[in-house]
Amino acid sequence: LDIERVARLNCLILGAGTLGCTVARGLVAWGVRNITLVDAGRVSYSNPARQSLYIFQDCLGGGLPKAESAATHLKEVFPGVLATGVEMTIPMPGHRIVKEDVDITIDSIRRLDTLVQAADVVFILTDTRESRWLPTLLATTHNKITLNSALGFDSFLVMRHGPKPSSVSKERLGCYFCNDVVAPANSTLDRTLDQQCTVTRPG
């Protein structure tokens, strides 16, 4: 194991929830020093019990931005980590964009593209299938190693896609949507709480 190479990796974590917090802490434990977290949410009262980078004070006053708060607490865990939080909504197919949000959406696409290009490894840890479509497309376009993971109440998913480990092979691994039979759409519409993670429970 090349510890110095691991330390130099630039890791992009999309989703600062239960998985995002756990993966971030795990990366620090393995010696990774450059981590960017992306999330559009704010810390709610149910988060600190399940998501290891938040505390009760983060929930007060409407909640701090999750990505920035997670980055701050990650630096408290280990001050040597270069952690950055980016508050941003990932544009999703099947979700309506009103006229007033067109410019913001285009800017989000450009920002996400820049973040993916700068990363060595992309972790897609968001709640819905459709929120993974654009990051998957960008990571494939830029030939990035991508780890796709999700937790449901009664199921889970872990998938690696991107270039193969061997530099000799020119073949690529199939991505999340290459192996899916359902087109990305608004998968959370009219779903109960136990069905909100639509990555592990499609259809």
Tab-separated table of N, CA, C and O in Angstrom, residues 66-161:
chain	number	residue	atom	x	y	z
A	66	LYS	N	-25.124	21.350	5.608
A	66	LYS	CA	-24.527	20.056	5.948
A	66	LYS	C	-23.094	19.914	5.441
A	66	LYS	O	-22.214	19.444	6.173
A	67	ALA	N	-22.843	20.297	4.198
A	67	ALA	CA	-21.504	20.099	3.624
A	67	ALA	C	-20.451	20.888	4.389
A	67	ALA	O	-19.388	20.360	4.736
A	68	GLU	N	-20.753	22.147	4.663
A	68	GLU	CA	-19.790	23.000	5.369
A	68	GLU	C	-19.603	22.538	6.812
A	68	GLU	O	-18.480	22.539	7.329
A	69	SER	N	-20.700	22.142	7.463
A	69	SER	CA	-20.614	21.674	8.842
A	69	SER	C	-19.818	20.371	8.925
A	69	SER	O	-18.980	20.190	9.815
A	70	ALA	N	-20.051	19.465	7.980
A	70	ALA	CA	-19.310	18.199	7.967
A	70	ALA	C	-17.816	18.447	7.772
A	70	ALA	O	-16.984	17.829	8.436
A	71	ALA	N	-17.476	19.374	6.882
A	71	ALA	CA	-16.065	19.694	6.641
A	71	ALA	C	-15.414	20.279	7.891
A	71	ALA	O	-14.275	19.938	8.238
A	72	THR	N	-16.145	21.143	8.581
A	72	THR	CA	-15.632	21.754	9.816
A	72	THR	C	-15.354	20.699	10.876
A	72	THR	O	-14.281	20.685	11.501
A	73	HIS	N	-16.313	19.792	11.085
A	73	HIS	CA	-16.135	18.755	12.110
A	73	HIS	C	-15.077	17.731	11.710
A	73	HIS	O	-14.420	17.149	12.580
A	74	LEU	N	-14.909	17.511	10.408
A	74	LEU	CA	-13.862	16.591	9.958
A	74	LEU	C	-12.487	17.149	10.317
A	74	LEU	O	-11.587	16.411	10.719
A	75	LYS	N	-12.342	18.469	10.222
A	75	LYS	CA	-11.077	19.110	10.613
A	75	LYS	C	-10.869	19.058	12.120
A	75	LYS	O	-9.732	19.067	12.587
A	76	GLU	N	-11.959	18.987	12.883
A	76	GLU	CA	-11.836	18.825	14.331
A	76	GLU	C	-11.393	17.400	14.672
A	76	GLU	O	-10.669	17.186	15.646
A	77	VAL	N	-11.835	16.427	13.872
A	77	VAL	CA	-11.399	15.039	14.063
A	77	VAL	C	-9.911	14.931	13.781
A	77	VAL	O	-9.161	14.301	14.527
A	78	PHE	N	-9.470	15.561	12.668
A	78	PHE	CA	-8.048	15.570	12.322
A	78	PHE	C	-7.707	16.903	11.655
A	78	PHE	O	-8.061	17.137	10.491
A	79	PRO	N	-7.043	17.805	12.377
A	79	PRO	CA	-6.743	19.147	11.847
A	79	PRO	C	-5.896	19.154	10.578
A	79	PRO	O	-5.877	20.148	9.856
A	80	GLY	N	-5.220	18.057	10.280
A	80	GLY	CA	-4.366	18.018	9.102
A	80	GLY	C	-5.103	17.774	7.795
A	80	GLY	O	-4.505	17.846	6.717
A	81	VAL	N	-6.409	17.500	7.854
A	81	VAL	CA	-7.161	17.230	6.637
A	81	VAL	C	-7.561	18.546	5.960
A	81	VAL	O	-7.895	19.527	6.617
A	82	LEU	N	-7.480	18.577	4.633
A	82	LEU	CA	-7.935	19.725	3.854
A	82	LEU	C	-9.351	19.423	3.395
A	82	LEU	O	-9.566	18.892	2.292
A	83	ALA	N	-10.325	19.728	4.251
A	83	ALA	CA	-11.732	19.417	3.977
A	83	ALA	C	-12.474	20.683	3.557
A	83	ALA	O	-12.338	21.725	4.188
A	84	THR	N	-13.256	20.549	2.491
A	84	THR	CA	-14.031	21.669	1.970
A	84	THR	C	-15.488	21.250	1.827
A	84	THR	O	-15.770	20.146	1.348
A	85	GLY	N	-16.395	22.122	2.230
A	85	GLY	CA	-17.822	21.869	2.069
A	85	GLY	C	-18.399	22.749	0.979
A	85	GLY	O	-18.147	23.953	0.955
A	86	VAL	N	-19.161	22.153	0.075
A	86	VAL	CA	-19.779	22.893	-1.027
A	86	VAL	C	-21.288	22.711	-0.936
A	86	VAL	O	-21.798	21.593	-1.058
A	87	GLU	N	-21.999	23.821	-0.710
A	87	GLU	CA	-23.461	23.766	-0.659
A	87	GLU	C	-23.997	23.908	-2.084
A	87	GLU	O	-23.885	24.957	-2.712
A	88	MET	N	-24.567	22.815	-2.597
A	88	MET	CA	-25.002	22.814	-3.988
A	88	MET	C	-26.039	21.720	-4.220
A	88	MET	O	-25.908	20.615	-3.697
A	89	THR	N	-27.058	22.043	-5.003
A	89	THR	CA	-28.043	21.057	-5.416
A	89	THR	C	-27.582	20.420	-6.718
A	89	THR	O	-27.206	21.122	-7.660
A	90	ILE	N	-27.607	19.102	-6.777
A	90	ILE	CA	-27.239	18.390	-7.998
A	90	ILE	C	-28.472	18.333	-8.905
A	90	ILE	O	-29.505	17.785	-8.511
A	91	PRO	N	-28.399	18.899	-10.111
A	91	PRO	CA	-29.547	18.851	-11.028
A	91	PRO	C	-29.926	17.409	-11.354
A	91	PRO	O	-29.058	16.551	-11.560
A	92	MET	N	-31.251	17.145	-11.409
A	92	MET	CA	-31.733	15.773	-11.568
A	92	MET	C	-32.766	15.671	-12.682
A	92	MET	O	-33.689	16.491	-12.741
A	93	PRO	N	-32.647	14.673	-13.552
A	93	PRO	CA	-33.680	14.441	-14.558
A	93	PRO	C	-34.988	14.048	-13.885
A	93	PRO	O	-34.997	13.376	-12.861
A	94	GLY	N	-36.096	14.511	-14.454
A	94	GLY	CA	-37.402	14.193	-13.892
A	94	GLY	C	-37.871	15.187	-12.855
A	94	GLY	O	-39.016	15.133	-12.410
A	95	HIS	N	-37.004	16.106	-12.447
A	95	HIS	CA	-37.369	17.130	-11.475
A	95	HIS	C	-37.527	18.471	-12.199
A	95	HIS	O	-36.613	18.911	-12.896
A	96	ARG	N	-38.663	19.087	-12.013
A	96	ARG	CA	-38.993	20.304	-12.734
A	96	ARG	C	-38.079	21.460	-12.344
A	96	ARG	O	-37.759	21.644	-11.173
A	97	ILE	N	-37.636	22.224	-13.327
A	97	ILE	CA	-36.826	23.419	-13.092
A	97	ILE	C	-37.652	24.629	-13.516
A	97	ILE	O	-38.037	24.743	-14.684
A	98	VAL	N	-37.947	25.500	-12.568
A	98	VAL	CA	-38.714	26.702	-12.901
A	98	VAL	C	-37.806	27.721	-13.587
A	98	VAL	O	-36.578	27.656	-13.476
A	99	LYS	N	-38.420	28.639	-14.303
A	99	LYS	CA	-37.670	29.592	-15.115
A	99	LYS	C	-36.645	30.362	-14.286
A	99	LYS	O	-35.527	30.625	-14.736
A	100	GLU	N	-37.010	30.712	-13.048
A	100	GLU	CA	-36.130	31.504	-12.192
A	100	GLU	C	-34.872	30.738	-11.785
A	100	GLU	O	-33.877	31.342	-11.377
A	101	ASP	N	-34.907	29.409	-11.886
A	101	ASP	CA	-33.773	28.589	-11.434
A	101	ASP	C	-32.890	28.083	-12.576
A	101	ASP	O	-31.954	27.314	-12.331
A	102	VAL	N	-33.185	28.478	-13.798
A	102	VAL	CA	-32.414	27.972	-14.944
A	102	VAL	C	-30.931	28.344	-14.825
A	102	VAL	O	-30.048	27.501	-14.984
A	103	ASP	N	-30.647	29.613	-14.533
A	103	ASP	CA	-29.247	30.052	-14.433
A	103	ASP	C	-28.525	29.358	-13.281
A	103	ASP	O	-27.352	28.978	-13.409
A	104	ILE	N	-29.225	29.175	-12.154
A	104	ILE	CA	-28.628	28.488	-11.001
A	104	ILE	C	-28.322	27.037	-11.358
A	104	ILE	O	-27.270	26.498	-10.991
A	105	THR	N	-29.233	26.398	-12.093
A	105	THR	CA	-29.037	25.003	-12.487
A	105	THR	C	-27.842	24.857	-13.418
A	105	THR	O	-27.014	23.951	-13.257
A	106	ILE	N	-27.735	25.751	-14.400
A	106	ILE	CA	-26.600	25.712	-15.326
A	106	ILE	C	-25.288	25.919	-14.570
A	106	ILE	O	-24.285	25.240	-14.822
A	107	ASP	N	-25.302	26.847	-13.604
A	107	ASP	CA	-24.109	27.090	-12.792
A	107	ASP	C	-23.759	25.855	-11.958
A	107	ASP	O	-22.582	25.508	-11.812
A	108	SER	N	-24.773	25.163	-11.431
A	108	SER	CA	-24.532	23.950	-10.640
A	108	SER	C	-23.902	22.860	-11.488
A	108	SER	O	-23.011	22.133	-11.025
A	109	ILE	N	-24.356	22.733	-12.727
A	109	ILE	CA	-23.775	21.733	-13.632
A	109	ILE	C	-22.297	22.043	-13.875
A	109	ILE	O	-21.442	21.152	-13.825
A	110	ARG	N	-21.988	23.313	-14.116
A	110	ARG	CA	-20.593	23.708	-14.347
A	110	ARG	C	-19.731	23.491	-13.112
A	110	ARG	O	-18.593	23.009	-13.216
A	111	ARG	N	-20.265	23.835	-11.939
A	111	ARG	CA	-19.509	23.646	-10.704
A	111	ARG	C	-19.250	22.167	-10.441
A	111	ARG	O	-18.142	21.778	-10.055
A	112	LEU	N	-20.282	21.336	-10.655
A	112	LEU	CA	-20.115	19.900	-10.436
A	112	LEU	C	-19.099	19.319	-11.412
A	112	LEU	O	-18.264	18.499	-11.032
A	113	ASP	N	-19.138	19.769	-12.660
A	113	ASP	CA	-18.184	19.314	-13.657
A	113	ASP	C	-16.753	19.658	-13.229
A	113	ASP	O	-15.846	18.830	-13.339
A	114	THR	N	-16.552	20.866	-12.705
A	114	THR	CA	-15.227	21.291	-12.239
A	114	THR	C	-14.762	20.432	-11.063
A	114	THR	O	-13.595	20.013	-11.007
A	115	LEU	N	-15.672	20.138	-10.141
A	115	LEU	CA	-15.326	19.317	-8.977
A	115	LEU	C	-14.954	17.894	-9.385
A	115	LEU	O	-13.990	17.317	-8.861
A	116	VAL	N	-15.706	17.323	-10.315
A	116	VAL	CA	-15.420	15.960	-10.771
A	116	VAL	C	-14.073	15.913	-11.490
A	116	VAL	O	-13.270	14.999	-11.271
A	117	GLN	N	-13.798	16.906	-12.335
A	117	GLN	CA	-12.517	16.939	-13.048
A	117	GLN	C	-11.336	17.008	-12.074
A	117	GLN	O	-10.287	16.415	-12.318
A	118	ALA	N	-11.511	17.731	-10.968
A	118	ALA	CA	-10.420	17.915	-10.008
A	118	ALA	C	-10.206	16.698	-9.114
A	118	ALA	O	-9.165	16.565	-8.469
A	119	ALA	N	-11.186	15.798	-9.064
A	119	ALA	CA	-11.113	14.652	-8.151
A	119	ALA	C	-10.361	13.479	-8.765
A	119	ALA	O	-10.353	13.295	-9.981
A	120	ASP	N	-9.730	12.694	-7.899
A	120	ASP	CA	-9.149	11.417	-8.308
A	120	ASP	C	-10.165	10.292	-8.155
A	120	ASP	O	-10.185	9.344	-8.931
A	121	VAL	N	-10.985	10.404	-7.112
A	121	VAL	CA	-12.017	9.401	-6.830
A	121	VAL	C	-13.309	10.138	-6.482
A	121	VAL	O	-13.291	11.128	-5.744
A	122	VAL	N	-14.428	9.645	-7.021
A	122	VAL	CA	-15.742	10.239	-6.748
A	122	VAL	C	-16.587	9.223	-5.991
A	122	VAL	O	-16.736	8.073	-6.430
A	123	PHE	N	-17.140	9.630	-4.858
A	123	PHE	CA	-18.072	8.804	-4.084
A	123	PHE	C	-19.468	9.380	-4.263
A	123	PHE	O	-19.733	10.517	-3.877
A	124	ILE	N	-20.368	8.590	-4.864
A	124	ILE	CA	-21.751	9.050	-5.056
A	124	ILE	C	-22.599	8.399	-3.975
A	124	ILE	O	-22.878	7.197	-4.015
A	125	LEU	N	-23.026	9.201	-3.002
A	125	LEU	CA	-23.690	8.697	-1.801
A	125	LEU	C	-25.006	9.426	-1.541
A	125	LEU	O	-25.405	9.626	-0.398
A	126	THR	N	-25.668	9.836	-2.594
A	126	THR	CA	-26.912	10.597	-2.476
A	126	THR	C	-28.102	9.666	-2.283
A	126	THR	O	-27.995	8.448	-2.439
A	127	ASP	N	-29.278	10.264	-1.980
A	127	ASP	CA	-30.449	9.470	-1.607
A	127	ASP	C	-31.213	8.870	-2.786
A	127	ASP	O	-31.826	7.823	-2.645
A	128	THR	N	-31.222	9.549	-3.914
A	128	THR	CA	-32.091	9.107	-4.995
A	128	THR	C	-31.309	8.651	-6.225
A	128	THR	O	-30.164	9.035	-6.436
A	129	ARG	N	-31.978	7.872	-7.041
A	129	ARG	CA	-31.372	7.369	-8.268
A	129	ARG	C	-31.042	8.519	-9.208
A	129	ARG	O	-29.974	8.578	-9.790
A	130	GLU	N	-32.006	9.429	-9.359
A	130	GLU	CA	-31.822	10.491	-10.342
A	130	GLU	C	-30.731	11.493	-9.939
A	130	GLU	O	-30.125	12.130	-10.802
A	131	SER	N	-30.453	11.630	-8.652
A	131	SER	CA	-29.378	12.533	-8.226
A	131	SER	C	-28.007	11.956	-8.576
A	131	SER	O	-26.991	12.656	-8.526
A	132	ARG	N	-27.964	10.696	-8.949
A	132	ARG	CA	-26.707	10.035	-9.319
A	132	ARG	C	-26.455	10.058	-10.822
A	132	ARG	O	-25.372	9.687	-11.268
A	133	TRP	N	-27.452	10.483	-11.603
A	133	TRP	CA	-27.315	10.419	-13.058
A	133	TRP	C	-26.242	11.367	-13.581
A	133	TRP	O	-25.322	10.946	-14.289
A	134	LEU	N	-26.322	12.657	-13.248
A	134	LEU	CA	-25.342	13.627	-13.749
A	134	LEU	C	-23.930	13.341	-13.220
A	134	LEU	O	-22.975	13.344	-14.010
A	135	PRO	N	-23.753	13.074	-11.922
A	135	PRO	CA	-22.399	12.721	-11.454
A	135	PRO	C	-21.828	11.483	-12.154
A	135	PRO	O	-20.635	11.432	-12.460
A	136	THR	N	-22.688	10.489	-12.416
A	136	THR	CA	-22.243	9.294	-13.128
A	136	THR	C	-21.796	9.646	-14.536
A	136	THR	O	-20.743	9.189	-15.012
A	137	LEU	N	-22.570	10.477	-15.213
A	137	LEU	CA	-22.233	10.910	-16.569
A	137	LEU	C	-20.910	11.665	-16.599
A	137	LEU	O	-20.042	11.399	-17.431
A	138	LEU	N	-20.734	12.605	-15.664
A	138	LEU	CA	-19.512	13.403	-15.623
A	138	LEU	C	-18.292	12.552	-15.261
A	138	LEU	O	-17.215	12.705	-15.846
A	139	ALA	N	-18.465	11.663	-14.285
A	139	ALA	CA	-17.345	10.799	-13.880
A	139	ALA	C	-16.934	9.876	-15.028
A	139	ALA	O	-15.743	9.614	-15.231
A	140	THR	N	-17.914	9.406	-15.805
A	140	THR	CA	-17.616	8.565	-16.965
A	140	THR	C	-16.895	9.371	-18.038
A	140	THR	O	-15.902	8.927	-18.616
A	141	THR	N	-17.387	10.588	-18.273
A	141	THR	CA	-16.780	11.460	-19.281
A	141	THR	C	-15.322	11.751	-18.957
A	141	THR	O	-14.460	11.761	-19.842
A	142	HIS	N	-15.028	11.976	-17.676
A	142	HIS	CA	-13.671	12.340	-17.254
A	142	HIS	C	-12.853	11.132	-16.780
A	142	HIS	O	-11.762	11.307	-16.231
A	143	ASN	N	-13.414	9.933	-16.984
A	143	ASN	CA	-12.696	8.687	-16.698
A	143	ASN	C	-12.220	8.606	-15.240
A	143	ASN	O	-11.056	8.282	-14.959
A	144	LYS	N	-13.124	8.906	-14.326
A	144	LYS	CA	-12.784	8.893	-12.902
A	144	LYS	C	-13.224	7.581	-12.245
A	144	LYS	O	-14.281	7.024	-12.575
A	145	ILE	N	-12.426	7.106	-11.309
A	145	ILE	CA	-12.851	5.982	-10.481
A	145	ILE	C	-14.028	6.462	-9.639
A	145	ILE	O	-13.963	7.502	-8.983
A	146	THR	N	-15.120	5.709	-9.669
A	146	THR	CA	-16.342	6.123	-8.985
A	146	THR	C	-16.871	4.985	-8.130
A	146	THR	O	-16.957	3.845	-8.587
A	147	LEU	N	-17.216	5.307	-6.892
A	147	LEU	CA	-17.820	4.343	-5.986
A	147	LEU	C	-19.237	4.809	-5.669
A	147	LEU	O	-19.443	5.914	-5.170
A	148	ASN	N	-20.181	3.956	-5.986
A	148	ASN	CA	-21.597	4.250	-5.834
A	148	ASN	C	-22.133	3.389	-4.706
A	148	ASN	O	-22.054	2.162	-4.780
A	149	SER	N	-22.643	3.998	-3.656
A	149	SER	CA	-23.110	3.218	-2.520
A	149	SER	C	-24.405	3.790	-1.973
A	149	SER	O	-24.637	4.995	-2.047
A	150	ALA	N	-25.261	2.913	-1.448
A	150	ALA	CA	-26.542	3.360	-0.892
A	150	ALA	C	-27.023	2.380	0.169
A	150	ALA	O	-26.720	1.190	0.112
A	151	LEU	N	-27.777	2.902	1.119
A	151	LEU	CA	-28.386	2.093	2.168
A	151	LEU	C	-29.887	2.299	2.163
A	151	LEU	O	-30.364	3.438	2.148
A	152	GLY	N	-30.647	1.205	2.172
A	152	GLY	CA	-32.089	1.269	2.359
A	152	GLY	C	-32.436	0.643	3.701
A	152	GLY	O	-31.549	0.189	4.428
A	153	PHE	N	-33.707	0.598	4.031
A	153	PHE	CA	-34.105	-0.026	5.293
A	153	PHE	C	-33.793	-1.520	5.291
A	153	PHE	O	-33.475	-2.100	6.313
A	154	ASP	N	-33.921	-2.155	4.116
A	154	ASP	CA	-33.758	-3.606	4.065
A	154	ASP	C	-32.823	-4.058	2.942
A	154	ASP	O	-32.809	-5.224	2.583
A	155	SER	N	-32.049	-3.141	2.403
A	155	SER	CA	-31.164	-3.503	1.295
A	155	SER	C	-30.033	-2.489	1.181
A	155	SER	O	-30.060	-1.439	1.812
A	156	PHE	N	-29.037	-2.830	0.372
A	156	PHE	CA	-27.932	-1.900	0.154
A	156	PHE	C	-27.352	-2.112	-1.238
A	156	PHE	O	-27.633	-3.117	-1.906
A	157	LEU	N	-26.556	-1.157	-1.681
A	157	LEU	CA	-25.911	-1.244	-2.985
A	157	LEU	C	-24.497	-0.703	-2.866
A	157	LEU	O	-24.272	0.334	-2.244
A	158	VAL	N	-23.535	-1.415	-3.449
A	158	VAL	CA	-22.159	-0.934	-3.569
A	158	VAL	C	-21.678	-1.282	-4.975
A	158	VAL	O	-21.763	-2.445	-5.379
A	159	MET	N	-21.217	-0.299	-5.716
A	159	MET	CA	-20.754	-0.539	-7.084
A	159	MET	C	-19.573	0.360	-7.400
A	159	MET	O	-19.587	1.543	-7.073
A	160	ARG	N	-18.558	-0.216	-8.036
A	160	ARG	CA	-17.427	0.572	-8.506
A	160	ARG	C	-17.501	0.650	-10.013
A	160	ARG	O	-17.715	-0.358	-10.688
A	161	HIS	N	-17.380	1.847	-10.568
A	161	HIS	CA	-17.289	1.956	-12.012
A	161	HIS	C	-16.215	2.955	-12.396
A	161	HIS	O	-15.607	3.593	-11.544
